[in-house]
PDB file of C-alpha atoms in Angstrom:
ATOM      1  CA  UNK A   1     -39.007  -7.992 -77.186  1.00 75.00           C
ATOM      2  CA  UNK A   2     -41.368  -4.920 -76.903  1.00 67.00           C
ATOM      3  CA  UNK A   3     -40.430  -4.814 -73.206  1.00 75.00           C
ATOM      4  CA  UNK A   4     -36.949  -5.342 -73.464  1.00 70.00           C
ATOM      5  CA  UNK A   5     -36.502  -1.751 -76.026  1.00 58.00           C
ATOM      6  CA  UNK A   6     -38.946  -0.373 -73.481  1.00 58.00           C
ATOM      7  CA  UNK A   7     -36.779  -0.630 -70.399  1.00 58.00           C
ATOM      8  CA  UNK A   8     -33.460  -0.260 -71.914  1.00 58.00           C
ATOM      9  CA  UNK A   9     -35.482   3.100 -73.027  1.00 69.00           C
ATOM     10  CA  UNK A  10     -36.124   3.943 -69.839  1.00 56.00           C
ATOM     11  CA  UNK A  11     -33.468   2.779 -68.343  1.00 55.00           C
ATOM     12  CA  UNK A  12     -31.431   5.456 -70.804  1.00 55.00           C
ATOM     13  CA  UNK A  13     -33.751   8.364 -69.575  1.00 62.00           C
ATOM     14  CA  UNK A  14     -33.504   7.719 -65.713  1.00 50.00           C
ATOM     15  CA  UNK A  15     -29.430   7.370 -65.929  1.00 48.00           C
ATOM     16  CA  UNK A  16     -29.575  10.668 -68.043  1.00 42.00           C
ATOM     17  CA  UNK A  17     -31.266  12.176 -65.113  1.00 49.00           C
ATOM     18  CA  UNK A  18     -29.431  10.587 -62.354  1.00 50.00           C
ATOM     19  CA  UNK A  19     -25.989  10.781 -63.911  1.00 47.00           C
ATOM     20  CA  UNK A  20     -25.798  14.644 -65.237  1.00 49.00           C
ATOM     21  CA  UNK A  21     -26.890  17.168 -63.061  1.00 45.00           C
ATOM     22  CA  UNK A  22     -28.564  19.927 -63.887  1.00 44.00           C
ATOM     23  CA  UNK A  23     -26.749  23.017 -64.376  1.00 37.00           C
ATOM     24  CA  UNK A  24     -29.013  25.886 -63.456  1.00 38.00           C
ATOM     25  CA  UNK A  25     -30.104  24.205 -59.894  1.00 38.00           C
ATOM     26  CA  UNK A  26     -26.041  23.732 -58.881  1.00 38.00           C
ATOM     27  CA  UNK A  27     -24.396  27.032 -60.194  1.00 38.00           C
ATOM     28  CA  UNK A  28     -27.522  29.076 -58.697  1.00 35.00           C
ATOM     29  CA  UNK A  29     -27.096  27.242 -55.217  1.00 33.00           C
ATOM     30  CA  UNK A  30     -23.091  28.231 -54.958  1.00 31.00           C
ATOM     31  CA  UNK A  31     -23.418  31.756 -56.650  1.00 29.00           C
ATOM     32  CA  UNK A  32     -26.089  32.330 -53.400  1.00 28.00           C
ATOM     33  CA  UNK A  33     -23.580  30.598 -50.918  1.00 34.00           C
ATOM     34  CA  UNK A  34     -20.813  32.708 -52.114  1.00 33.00           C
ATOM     35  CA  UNK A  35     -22.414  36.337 -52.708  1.00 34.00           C
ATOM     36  CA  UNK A  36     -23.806  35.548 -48.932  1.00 38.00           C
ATOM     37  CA  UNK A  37     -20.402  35.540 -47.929  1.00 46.00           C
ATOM     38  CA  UNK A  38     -19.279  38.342 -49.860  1.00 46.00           C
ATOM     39  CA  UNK A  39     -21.750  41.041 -48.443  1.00 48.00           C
ATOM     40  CA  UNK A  40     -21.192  40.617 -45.342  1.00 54.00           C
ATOM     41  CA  UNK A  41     -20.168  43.373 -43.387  1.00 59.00           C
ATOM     42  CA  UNK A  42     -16.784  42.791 -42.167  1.00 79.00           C
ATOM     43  CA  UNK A  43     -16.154  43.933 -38.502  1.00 95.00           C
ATOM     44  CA  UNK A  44     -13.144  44.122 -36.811  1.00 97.00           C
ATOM     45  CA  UNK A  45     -11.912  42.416 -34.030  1.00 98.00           C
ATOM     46  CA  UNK A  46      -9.103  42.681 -31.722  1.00 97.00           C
ATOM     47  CA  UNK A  47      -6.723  40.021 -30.576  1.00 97.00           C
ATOM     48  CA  UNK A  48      -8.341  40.573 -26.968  1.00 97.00           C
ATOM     49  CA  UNK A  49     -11.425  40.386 -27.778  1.00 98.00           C
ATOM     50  CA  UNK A  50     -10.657  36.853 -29.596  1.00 98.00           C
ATOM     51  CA  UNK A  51      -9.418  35.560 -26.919  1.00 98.00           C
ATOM     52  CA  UNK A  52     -12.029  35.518 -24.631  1.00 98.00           C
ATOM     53  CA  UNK A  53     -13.735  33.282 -26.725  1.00 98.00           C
ATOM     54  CA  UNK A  54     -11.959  30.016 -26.015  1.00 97.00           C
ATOM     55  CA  UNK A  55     -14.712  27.752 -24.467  1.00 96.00           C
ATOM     56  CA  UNK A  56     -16.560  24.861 -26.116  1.00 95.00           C
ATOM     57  CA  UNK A  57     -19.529  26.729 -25.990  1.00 97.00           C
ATOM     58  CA  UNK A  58     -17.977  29.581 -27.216  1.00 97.00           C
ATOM     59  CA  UNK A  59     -15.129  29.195 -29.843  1.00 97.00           C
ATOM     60  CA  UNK A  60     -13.908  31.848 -32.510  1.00 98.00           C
ATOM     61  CA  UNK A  61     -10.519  31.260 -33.626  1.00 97.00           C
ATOM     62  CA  UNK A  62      -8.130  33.166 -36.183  1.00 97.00           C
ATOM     63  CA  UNK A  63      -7.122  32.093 -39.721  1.00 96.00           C
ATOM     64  CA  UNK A  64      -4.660  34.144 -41.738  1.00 96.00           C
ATOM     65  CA  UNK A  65      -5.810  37.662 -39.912  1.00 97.00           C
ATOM     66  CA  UNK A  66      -9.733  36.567 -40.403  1.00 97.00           C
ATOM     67  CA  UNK A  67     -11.994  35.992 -37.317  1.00 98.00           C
ATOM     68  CA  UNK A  68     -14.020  33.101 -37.336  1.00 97.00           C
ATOM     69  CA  UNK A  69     -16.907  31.572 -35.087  1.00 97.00           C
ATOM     70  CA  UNK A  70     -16.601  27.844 -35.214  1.00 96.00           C
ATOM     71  CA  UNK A  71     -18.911  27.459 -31.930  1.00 96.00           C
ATOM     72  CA  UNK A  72     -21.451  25.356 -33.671  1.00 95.00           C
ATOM     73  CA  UNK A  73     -18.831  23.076 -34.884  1.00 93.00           C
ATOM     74  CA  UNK A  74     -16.934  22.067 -32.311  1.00 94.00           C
ATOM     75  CA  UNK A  75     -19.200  18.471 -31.282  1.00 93.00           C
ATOM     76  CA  UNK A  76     -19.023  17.688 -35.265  1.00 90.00           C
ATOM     77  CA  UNK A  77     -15.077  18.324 -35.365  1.00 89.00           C
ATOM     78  CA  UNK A  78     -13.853  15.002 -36.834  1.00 83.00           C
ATOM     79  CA  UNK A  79     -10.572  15.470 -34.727  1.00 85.00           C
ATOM     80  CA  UNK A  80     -13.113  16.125 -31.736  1.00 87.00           C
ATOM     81  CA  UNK A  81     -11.386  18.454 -28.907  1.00 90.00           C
ATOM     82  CA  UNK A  82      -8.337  19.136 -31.283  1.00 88.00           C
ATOM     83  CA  UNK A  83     -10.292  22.318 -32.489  1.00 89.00           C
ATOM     84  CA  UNK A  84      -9.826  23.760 -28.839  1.00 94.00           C
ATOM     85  CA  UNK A  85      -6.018  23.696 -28.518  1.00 93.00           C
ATOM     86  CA  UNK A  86      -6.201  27.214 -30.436  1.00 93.00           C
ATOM     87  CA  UNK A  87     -10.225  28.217 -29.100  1.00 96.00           C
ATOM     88  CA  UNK A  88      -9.620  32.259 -28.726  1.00 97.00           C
ATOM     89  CA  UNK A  89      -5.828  32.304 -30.614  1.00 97.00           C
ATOM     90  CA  UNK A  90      -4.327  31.629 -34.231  1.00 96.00           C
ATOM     91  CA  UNK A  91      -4.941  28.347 -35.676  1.00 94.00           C
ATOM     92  CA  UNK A  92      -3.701  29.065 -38.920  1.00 93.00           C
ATOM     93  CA  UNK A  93      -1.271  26.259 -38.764  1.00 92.00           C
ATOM     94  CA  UNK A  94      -3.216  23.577 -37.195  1.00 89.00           C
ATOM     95  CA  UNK A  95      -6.110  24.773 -39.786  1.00 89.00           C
ATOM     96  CA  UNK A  96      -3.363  24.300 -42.683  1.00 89.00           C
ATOM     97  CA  UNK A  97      -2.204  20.979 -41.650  1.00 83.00           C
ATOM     98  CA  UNK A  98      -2.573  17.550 -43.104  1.00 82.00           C
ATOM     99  CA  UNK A  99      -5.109  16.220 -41.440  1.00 83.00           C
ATOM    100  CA  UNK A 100      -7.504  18.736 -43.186  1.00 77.00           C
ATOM    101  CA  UNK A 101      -9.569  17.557 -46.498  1.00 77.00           C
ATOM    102  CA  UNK A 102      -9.915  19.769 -49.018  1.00 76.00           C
ATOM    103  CA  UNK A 103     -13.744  20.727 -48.140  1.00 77.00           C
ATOM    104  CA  UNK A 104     -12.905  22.457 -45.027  1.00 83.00           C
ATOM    105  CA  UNK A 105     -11.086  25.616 -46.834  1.00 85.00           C
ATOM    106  CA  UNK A 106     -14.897  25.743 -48.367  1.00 86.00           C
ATOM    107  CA  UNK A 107     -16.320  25.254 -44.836  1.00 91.00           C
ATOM    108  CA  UNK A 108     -14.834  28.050 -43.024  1.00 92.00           C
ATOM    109  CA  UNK A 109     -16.017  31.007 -44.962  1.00 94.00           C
ATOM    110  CA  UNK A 110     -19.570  30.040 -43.476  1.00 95.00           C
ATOM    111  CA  UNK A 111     -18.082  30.562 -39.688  1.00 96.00           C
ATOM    112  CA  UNK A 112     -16.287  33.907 -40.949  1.00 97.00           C
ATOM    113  CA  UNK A 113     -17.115  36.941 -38.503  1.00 98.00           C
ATOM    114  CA  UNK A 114     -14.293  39.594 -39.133  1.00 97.00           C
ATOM    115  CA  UNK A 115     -10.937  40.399 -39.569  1.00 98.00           C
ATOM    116  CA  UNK A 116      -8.437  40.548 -37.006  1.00 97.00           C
ATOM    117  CA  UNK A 117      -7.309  44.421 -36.099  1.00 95.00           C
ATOM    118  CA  UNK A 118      -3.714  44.694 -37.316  1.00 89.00           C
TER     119      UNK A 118
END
């Protein structure tokens, strides 16, 4: 009987642990991830300049007037070469589309370069 209370005891303890995650480690992590994103210096790019990146081995593309570098993701793209049709242009629409989940409007600030001169 001793050992039964013992492990539902434990068992108690470890699904504490398991199931509620601790606050200081997870709001720490994203406050660094996003204050990393908020210093950076933004430079300026022009449409020209964009567009001669529109190779698989080197990608930037344009969302909403922002420059991003997406070179290192193109062989994980889940829609594989679809993220070339708009290498070196706009691909706010195709970026906006249904086929995106959620996560990737989190994603993209870590590929963000610059803003696109107006």
């Amino acid at each position: 009987m001793v050992i039964i209370v013992a492990a539902l005891i434990l068992g108690a303890i470890l699904g504490v642990f398991i199931f509620i995650p601790g606050h200081p480690t997870s709001g720490h992590s994203k406050s660094i991830h996003s204050s990393a994103n908020s210093n950076k210096a933004s430079k300026i790019y022009s449409k020209d300049e964009v567009t001669l990146h529109n190779k698989r081995d080197d990608c930037w593309i344009i969302i909403k007037n922002k420059v991003y570098d997406v070179t290192s993701y193109v062989e994980e793209h889940p829609g594989g070469d679809a993220i070339l049709a708009h290498a070196g242009d706009d691909s706010t629409e195709g970026f906006y589309g249904p086929q995106h989940a959620t996560r990737v409007f989190d994603m993209i600030d870590d590929f963000y370069i610059g803003d696109l001169k107006q």
